[in-house]
């Protein structure tokens, strides 16, 4: 007698024409088994409908658009790779097989499926993944400036905004022209992830760049953040090769936020100030920036001037006022 392997089950099945319901169910099972055997790259109409309903449910529950997109995409990926969303064990197995995923991503996938089951008033025993805390990569300011200078007009303006404000990429991408106050030289940040709203003073250089952009819609930048990210990644790769600096490949949109927080803390030694800059409501999220970079005395570029206009330009370009000498020379410094 042949073994009841999936291939034998498919080749030796018998379907009674008088049992349309059983036939329909068997066809579904056959499709799922074939998908798992072949490593399918598409999902059936029923699964697409389930994912659409899940996204709509999250929207009604008040989840952030970025959360909705991320969770729906994770479950869609698992479904494409053979997971049966109606079977928790199948989903758990599919997550475990994603060898290229880090534990954080696997945990996010498990959280997404937990929310999916909650929509159906169901529960499961989620897999346990431990995420090791890692200190974020902090580039030098020159590396950030190299990226900004080497990108196109819209991308470079976006990066300069991230550098000056420390905003999340989603917050920056959602900015509208009405958030920009040219008279005051400020921009208003609408928060994500339950953070606090903020207002930032922008440099004249950044204001000029913003005003040079075309106003194709009410939004300043791209309609979708993934479009902005794709453009950046392509230009970053080219610059890393051109400048022969592979460290540039470690710089992501969120790296600018880490850099801003680190520099603000070292400049002020005021963790509450950094907390307000980032819009954090929980100080525990801010404390990690106190240990990121061990600055030394030679990490500064210094400038001296007697001219008030030159002093103003130095401040706008990130230099910090230190003191005035008895000869009435103003001294400034800036991190390398």
Short mmCIF file of C-alpha atoms in Angstrom, two decimals:
data_model
loop_
_atom_site.label_atom_id
_atom_site.label_comp_id
_atom_site.label_asym_id
_atom_site.label_seq_id
_atom_site.Cartn_x
_atom_site.Cartn_y
_atom_site.Cartn_z
CA UNK A 1 0.00 0.00 0.00
CA UNK A 2 1.44 3.39 -0.94
CA UNK A 3 2.34 5.83 1.78
CA UNK A 4 -0.05 8.67 2.54
CA UNK A 5 2.39 11.31 1.41
CA UNK A 6 1.01 14.62 0.07
CA UNK A 7 2.01 13.68 -3.50
CA UNK A 8 0.26 10.28 -3.25
CA UNK A 9 -2.80 11.86 -1.69
CA UNK A 10 -3.04 14.22 -4.65
CA UNK A 11 -2.49 11.58 -7.34
CA UNK A 12 -4.72 8.86 -5.83
CA UNK A 13 -7.69 10.91 -4.57
CA UNK A 14 -11.23 10.02 -5.73
CA UNK A 15 -13.92 12.68 -5.84
CA UNK A 16 -17.62 11.91 -5.93
CA UNK A 17 -19.52 14.24 -8.28
CA UNK A 18 -22.55 14.15 -5.98
CA UNK A 19 -20.60 15.80 -3.16
CA UNK A 20 -19.90 19.39 -4.33
CA UNK A 21 -19.09 20.69 -0.83
CA UNK A 22 -16.55 17.97 -0.12
CA UNK A 23 -15.09 18.46 -3.59
CA UNK A 24 -14.66 22.19 -3.01
CA UNK A 25 -12.97 21.59 0.34
CA UNK A 26 -10.68 18.95 -1.14
CA UNK A 27 -9.65 21.32 -3.92
CA UNK A 28 -8.72 23.91 -1.27
CA UNK A 29 -6.64 21.34 0.59
CA UNK A 30 -5.02 20.28 -2.68
CA UNK A 31 -4.13 23.89 -3.48
CA UNK A 32 -2.57 24.46 -0.05
CA UNK A 33 -0.53 21.25 -0.25
CA UNK A 34 0.70 22.15 -3.73
CA UNK A 35 1.64 25.60 -2.49
CA UNK A 36 3.71 24.17 0.33
CA UNK A 37 5.43 21.66 -1.92
CA UNK A 38 6.24 24.18 -4.63
CA UNK A 39 7.04 27.20 -2.44
CA UNK A 40 4.21 29.24 -3.96
CA UNK A 41 4.68 32.91 -4.69
CA UNK A 42 0.98 33.81 -4.83
CA UNK A 43 -2.03 33.45 -2.55
CA UNK A 44 -5.60 32.41 -3.27
CA UNK A 45 -8.61 34.70 -3.39
CA UNK A 46 -9.89 33.55 -0.01
CA UNK A 47 -6.62 34.48 1.72
CA UNK A 48 -6.56 37.85 -0.04
CA UNK A 49 -10.05 38.49 1.29
CA UNK A 50 -8.98 37.54 4.82
CA UNK A 51 -6.01 39.90 4.66
CA UNK A 52 -8.19 42.73 3.33
CA UNK A 53 -10.65 42.22 6.18
CA UNK A 54 -7.75 42.16 8.65
CA UNK A 55 -6.40 45.48 7.35
CA UNK A 56 -9.87 47.04 7.51
CA UNK A 57 -10.40 45.72 11.04
CA UNK A 58 -7.11 47.27 12.19
CA UNK A 59 -8.13 50.59 10.63
CA UNK A 60 -11.43 50.50 12.53
CA UNK A 61 -9.54 49.66 15.73
CA UNK A 62 -7.42 52.79 15.31
CA UNK A 63 -4.05 51.25 14.45
CA UNK A 64 -1.49 53.54 12.82
CA UNK A 65 -1.26 53.25 9.01
CA UNK A 66 2.35 52.07 9.26
CA UNK A 67 1.31 49.28 11.67
CA UNK A 68 -1.52 48.21 9.38
CA UNK A 69 0.80 48.05 6.38
CA UNK A 70 3.56 46.18 8.23
CA UNK A 71 1.29 43.56 9.79
CA UNK A 72 -0.69 42.91 6.63
CA UNK A 73 2.54 42.55 4.65
CA UNK A 74 4.04 40.11 7.17
CA UNK A 75 0.99 37.83 7.06
CA UNK A 76 0.85 38.08 3.27
CA UNK A 77 4.51 36.99 3.09
CA UNK A 78 3.84 34.03 5.38
CA UNK A 79 0.81 33.03 3.31
CA UNK A 80 2.89 33.17 0.12
CA UNK A 81 5.42 30.89 1.78
CA UNK A 82 2.89 28.22 2.61
CA UNK A 83 1.25 29.30 5.88
CA UNK A 84 -2.44 28.55 6.35
CA UNK A 85 -3.83 31.56 8.22
CA UNK A 86 -6.70 29.45 9.57
CA UNK A 87 -4.21 27.10 11.27
CA UNK A 88 -2.03 28.58 14.07
CA UNK A 89 0.40 25.66 13.96
CA UNK A 90 0.93 26.20 10.24
CA UNK A 91 1.69 29.88 10.86
CA UNK A 92 4.05 29.03 13.72
CA UNK A 93 5.90 26.57 11.48
CA UNK A 94 6.15 29.11 8.64
CA UNK A 95 7.63 31.75 10.96
CA UNK A 96 10.19 29.26 12.29
CA UNK A 97 11.33 28.44 8.74
CA UNK A 98 12.23 32.05 7.92
CA UNK A 99 15.96 31.63 8.46
CA UNK A 100 16.78 35.04 7.00
CA UNK A 101 14.53 36.83 9.51
CA UNK A 102 15.96 38.16 12.75
CA UNK A 103 14.17 37.39 16.03
CA UNK A 104 12.67 40.88 16.09
CA UNK A 105 10.99 40.34 12.73
CA UNK A 106 9.76 36.90 13.77
CA UNK A 107 8.31 38.42 16.94
CA UNK A 108 6.58 41.10 14.86
CA UNK A 109 5.09 38.39 12.64
CA UNK A 110 3.81 36.54 15.71
CA UNK A 111 2.30 39.78 17.05
CA UNK A 112 0.62 40.37 13.69
CA UNK A 113 -0.97 36.92 13.78
CA UNK A 114 -2.06 37.46 17.39
CA UNK A 115 -3.95 40.55 16.24
CA UNK A 116 -5.38 38.58 13.31
CA UNK A 117 -6.73 35.93 15.68
CA UNK A 118 -8.12 38.60 17.99
CA UNK A 119 -10.20 39.84 15.05
CA UNK A 120 -11.72 36.34 14.92
CA UNK A 121 -12.07 36.13 18.74
CA UNK A 122 -9.46 33.38 18.87
CA UNK A 123 -6.21 32.80 20.75
CA UNK A 124 -3.03 30.80 20.28
CA UNK A 125 0.23 29.98 21.99
CA UNK A 126 2.64 32.30 20.17
CA UNK A 127 6.28 31.30 19.70
CA UNK A 128 8.75 32.88 22.10
CA UNK A 129 11.52 34.88 20.51
CA UNK A 130 14.03 36.83 22.57
CA UNK A 131 15.32 40.05 21.06
CA UNK A 132 18.83 41.09 22.03
CA UNK A 133 19.19 44.81 22.66
CA UNK A 134 21.65 46.40 20.24
CA UNK A 135 23.02 49.90 20.33
CA UNK A 136 22.23 51.66 17.06
CA UNK A 137 24.93 52.58 14.58
CA UNK A 138 25.96 56.24 14.85
CA UNK A 139 27.75 57.62 11.78
CA UNK A 140 29.91 60.72 11.68
CA UNK A 141 28.34 63.98 10.60
CA UNK A 142 30.54 63.96 7.50
CA UNK A 143 29.05 60.63 6.45
CA UNK A 144 25.55 62.02 6.81
CA UNK A 145 26.52 65.12 4.85
CA UNK A 146 28.12 62.97 2.14
CA UNK A 147 24.81 61.15 1.72
CA UNK A 148 22.82 64.37 1.67
CA UNK A 149 25.13 65.96 -0.90
CA UNK A 150 25.09 62.89 -3.16
CA UNK A 151 21.33 62.38 -3.38
CA UNK A 152 18.79 64.06 -5.67
CA UNK A 153 17.00 67.30 -4.72
CA UNK A 154 13.93 65.79 -3.04
CA UNK A 155 15.80 62.98 -1.27
CA UNK A 156 18.57 65.28 -0.05
CA UNK A 157 15.98 67.74 1.31
CA UNK A 158 14.22 64.88 3.08
CA UNK A 159 17.50 63.72 4.65
CA UNK A 160 18.46 67.25 5.73
CA UNK A 161 15.07 67.56 7.42
CA UNK A 162 15.65 64.28 9.29
CA UNK A 163 19.08 65.50 10.36
CA UNK A 164 17.85 68.84 11.71
CA UNK A 165 14.67 67.60 13.42
CA UNK A 166 15.31 63.96 14.35
CA UNK A 167 11.80 63.18 13.14
CA UNK A 168 10.71 59.67 12.26
CA UNK A 169 10.68 59.04 8.53
CA UNK A 170 6.91 58.52 8.59
CA UNK A 171 6.40 61.82 10.40
CA UNK A 172 8.58 63.62 7.86
CA UNK A 173 6.94 61.97 4.87
CA UNK A 174 3.47 62.96 6.12
CA UNK A 175 4.37 66.65 6.28
CA UNK A 176 2.15 69.02 4.33
CA UNK A 177 2.94 72.44 2.96
CA UNK A 178 0.57 73.89 5.55
CA UNK A 179 2.89 72.56 8.30
CA UNK A 180 5.63 74.89 7.08
CA UNK A 181 5.71 78.43 8.51
CA UNK A 182 8.02 80.45 6.28
CA UNK A 183 7.67 83.64 8.30
CA UNK A 184 8.77 81.98 11.53
CA UNK A 185 11.09 79.53 9.76
CA UNK A 186 9.54 76.56 11.57
CA UNK A 187 7.87 73.27 10.74
CA UNK A 188 5.19 71.45 12.74
CA UNK A 189 5.61 67.69 13.24
CA UNK A 190 2.48 65.58 13.67
CA UNK A 191 3.51 62.59 15.80
CA UNK A 192 3.45 58.85 15.14
CA UNK A 193 3.42 55.94 17.60
CA UNK A 194 1.75 57.92 20.39
CA UNK A 195 4.53 60.50 20.57
CA UNK A 196 4.16 64.21 21.28
CA UNK A 197 3.79 66.90 18.57
CA UNK A 198 6.81 69.14 18.06
CA UNK A 199 7.81 72.38 16.33
CA UNK A 200 11.33 72.87 15.01
CA UNK A 201 13.24 75.90 13.83
CA UNK A 202 14.81 75.16 10.44
CA UNK A 203 18.04 76.48 8.98
CA UNK A 204 17.89 78.94 6.10
CA UNK A 205 19.61 76.34 3.97
CA UNK A 206 16.85 73.80 4.56
CA UNK A 207 14.10 76.38 4.07
CA UNK A 208 15.58 77.30 0.69
CA UNK A 209 15.69 73.64 -0.32
CA UNK A 210 12.08 73.12 0.71
CA UNK A 211 10.90 76.13 -1.28
CA UNK A 212 12.72 74.89 -4.38
CA UNK A 213 10.66 71.68 -4.46
CA UNK A 214 7.69 71.39 -6.81
CA UNK A 215 4.26 71.55 -5.19
CA UNK A 216 2.56 68.62 -6.92
CA UNK A 217 0.22 67.90 -4.01
CA UNK A 218 -0.61 69.01 -0.48
CA UNK A 219 2.25 66.79 0.78
CA UNK A 220 5.83 68.03 0.64
CA UNK A 221 7.41 64.67 -0.17
CA UNK A 222 6.34 61.36 -1.73
CA UNK A 223 2.87 59.92 -1.38
CA UNK A 224 4.23 56.68 0.08
CA UNK A 225 7.27 56.32 2.36
CA UNK A 226 8.33 53.13 0.56
CA UNK A 227 8.86 55.21 -2.61
CA UNK A 228 11.09 57.61 -0.69
CA UNK A 229 12.96 54.70 0.90
CA UNK A 230 13.52 52.97 -2.44
CA UNK A 231 15.00 56.14 -3.96
CA UNK A 232 17.28 56.59 -0.96
CA UNK A 233 18.52 53.00 -0.94
CA UNK A 234 19.42 53.15 -4.62
CA UNK A 235 21.37 56.41 -4.24
CA UNK A 236 23.02 55.23 -1.01
CA UNK A 237 24.36 52.11 -2.73
CA UNK A 238 25.85 54.17 -5.55
CA UNK A 239 27.47 56.62 -3.12
CA UNK A 240 28.95 53.86 -0.95
CA UNK A 241 30.62 52.41 -4.03
CA UNK A 242 31.73 55.80 -5.38
CA UNK A 243 33.16 57.02 -2.06
CA UNK A 244 34.46 53.54 -1.15
CA UNK A 245 32.82 53.79 2.26
CA UNK A 246 30.73 50.69 3.10
CA UNK A 247 29.66 52.32 6.38
CA UNK A 248 27.19 54.38 4.37
CA UNK A 249 25.19 51.20 3.75
CA UNK A 250 24.45 51.05 7.49
CA UNK A 251 22.71 54.42 7.41
CA UNK A 252 18.92 54.23 7.28
CA UNK A 253 16.28 56.92 7.73
CA UNK A 254 16.06 56.14 11.45
CA UNK A 255 19.84 56.53 11.79
CA UNK A 256 19.39 60.29 11.43
CA UNK A 257 17.09 60.22 14.47
CA UNK A 258 19.67 58.27 16.49
CA UNK A 259 22.39 60.72 15.43
CA UNK A 260 20.30 63.78 16.35
CA UNK A 261 19.45 62.39 19.79
CA UNK A 262 23.06 61.45 20.50
CA UNK A 263 24.38 64.88 19.53
CA UNK A 264 21.67 66.73 21.46
CA UNK A 265 22.44 64.78 24.61
CA UNK A 266 26.18 65.30 24.37
CA UNK A 267 25.68 69.00 23.69
CA UNK A 268 23.24 69.66 26.54
CA UNK A 269 23.64 66.68 28.94
CA UNK A 270 19.88 67.19 29.44
CA UNK A 271 17.97 63.94 28.94
CA UNK A 272 14.61 65.73 29.28
CA UNK A 273 15.57 68.04 26.43
CA UNK A 274 16.41 65.05 24.23
CA UNK A 275 13.13 63.43 25.25
CA UNK A 276 11.23 66.51 24.06
CA UNK A 277 13.18 66.70 20.80
CA UNK A 278 12.29 63.09 19.99
CA UNK A 279 8.70 63.42 21.21
CA UNK A 280 9.07 60.49 23.60
CA UNK A 281 6.51 60.09 26.38
CA UNK A 282 8.56 57.46 28.20
CA UNK A 283 12.04 58.49 29.31
CA UNK A 284 13.21 54.85 29.18
CA UNK A 285 13.09 55.11 25.38
CA UNK A 286 15.49 58.06 25.56
CA UNK A 287 18.06 56.78 28.06
CA UNK A 288 19.92 54.62 25.52
CA UNK A 289 21.27 57.75 23.86
CA UNK A 290 23.38 58.54 26.92
CA UNK A 291 25.79 55.67 26.14
CA UNK A 292 26.09 55.60 22.37
CA UNK A 293 29.24 57.60 21.63
CA UNK A 294 32.28 58.24 23.78
CA UNK A 295 33.32 61.67 22.55
CA UNK A 296 36.88 62.81 23.05
CA UNK A 297 38.42 66.24 23.03
CA UNK A 298 39.64 65.97 19.45
CA UNK A 299 36.13 65.31 18.11
CA UNK A 300 35.54 69.03 17.50
CA UNK A 301 36.10 71.50 14.70
CA UNK A 302 36.57 74.99 16.12
CA UNK A 303 35.89 78.39 14.55
CA UNK A 304 36.63 81.92 15.71
CA UNK A 305 35.09 85.19 14.54
CA UNK A 306 34.44 88.78 15.51
CA UNK A 307 31.73 89.28 12.90
CA UNK A 308 28.12 88.89 14.09
CA UNK A 309 26.87 87.83 10.64
CA UNK A 310 29.51 85.10 10.42
CA UNK A 311 28.63 84.02 13.95
CA UNK A 312 24.98 83.70 12.93
CA UNK A 313 25.96 81.57 9.94
CA UNK A 314 28.06 79.32 12.17
CA UNK A 315 25.11 78.77 14.52
CA UNK A 316 22.82 77.96 11.57
CA UNK A 317 25.36 75.42 10.33
CA UNK A 318 25.41 73.52 13.60
CA UNK A 319 28.27 75.19 15.45
CA UNK A 320 27.89 75.66 19.19
CA UNK A 321 28.90 78.93 20.87
CA UNK A 322 31.57 78.33 23.54
CA UNK A 323 32.73 81.70 24.86
CA UNK A 324 34.08 85.16 24.00
CA UNK A 325 37.75 85.89 24.64
CA UNK A 326 39.06 89.10 26.27
CA UNK A 327 39.93 90.20 22.72
CA UNK A 328 36.18 89.98 21.90
CA UNK A 329 36.65 86.96 19.64
CA UNK A 330 33.73 84.55 19.67
CA UNK A 331 34.68 80.87 19.75
CA UNK A 332 32.49 78.12 18.31
CA UNK A 333 32.79 74.37 18.04
CA UNK A 334 31.11 71.57 16.12
CA UNK A 335 31.45 67.82 16.22
CA UNK A 336 33.37 66.19 13.41
#
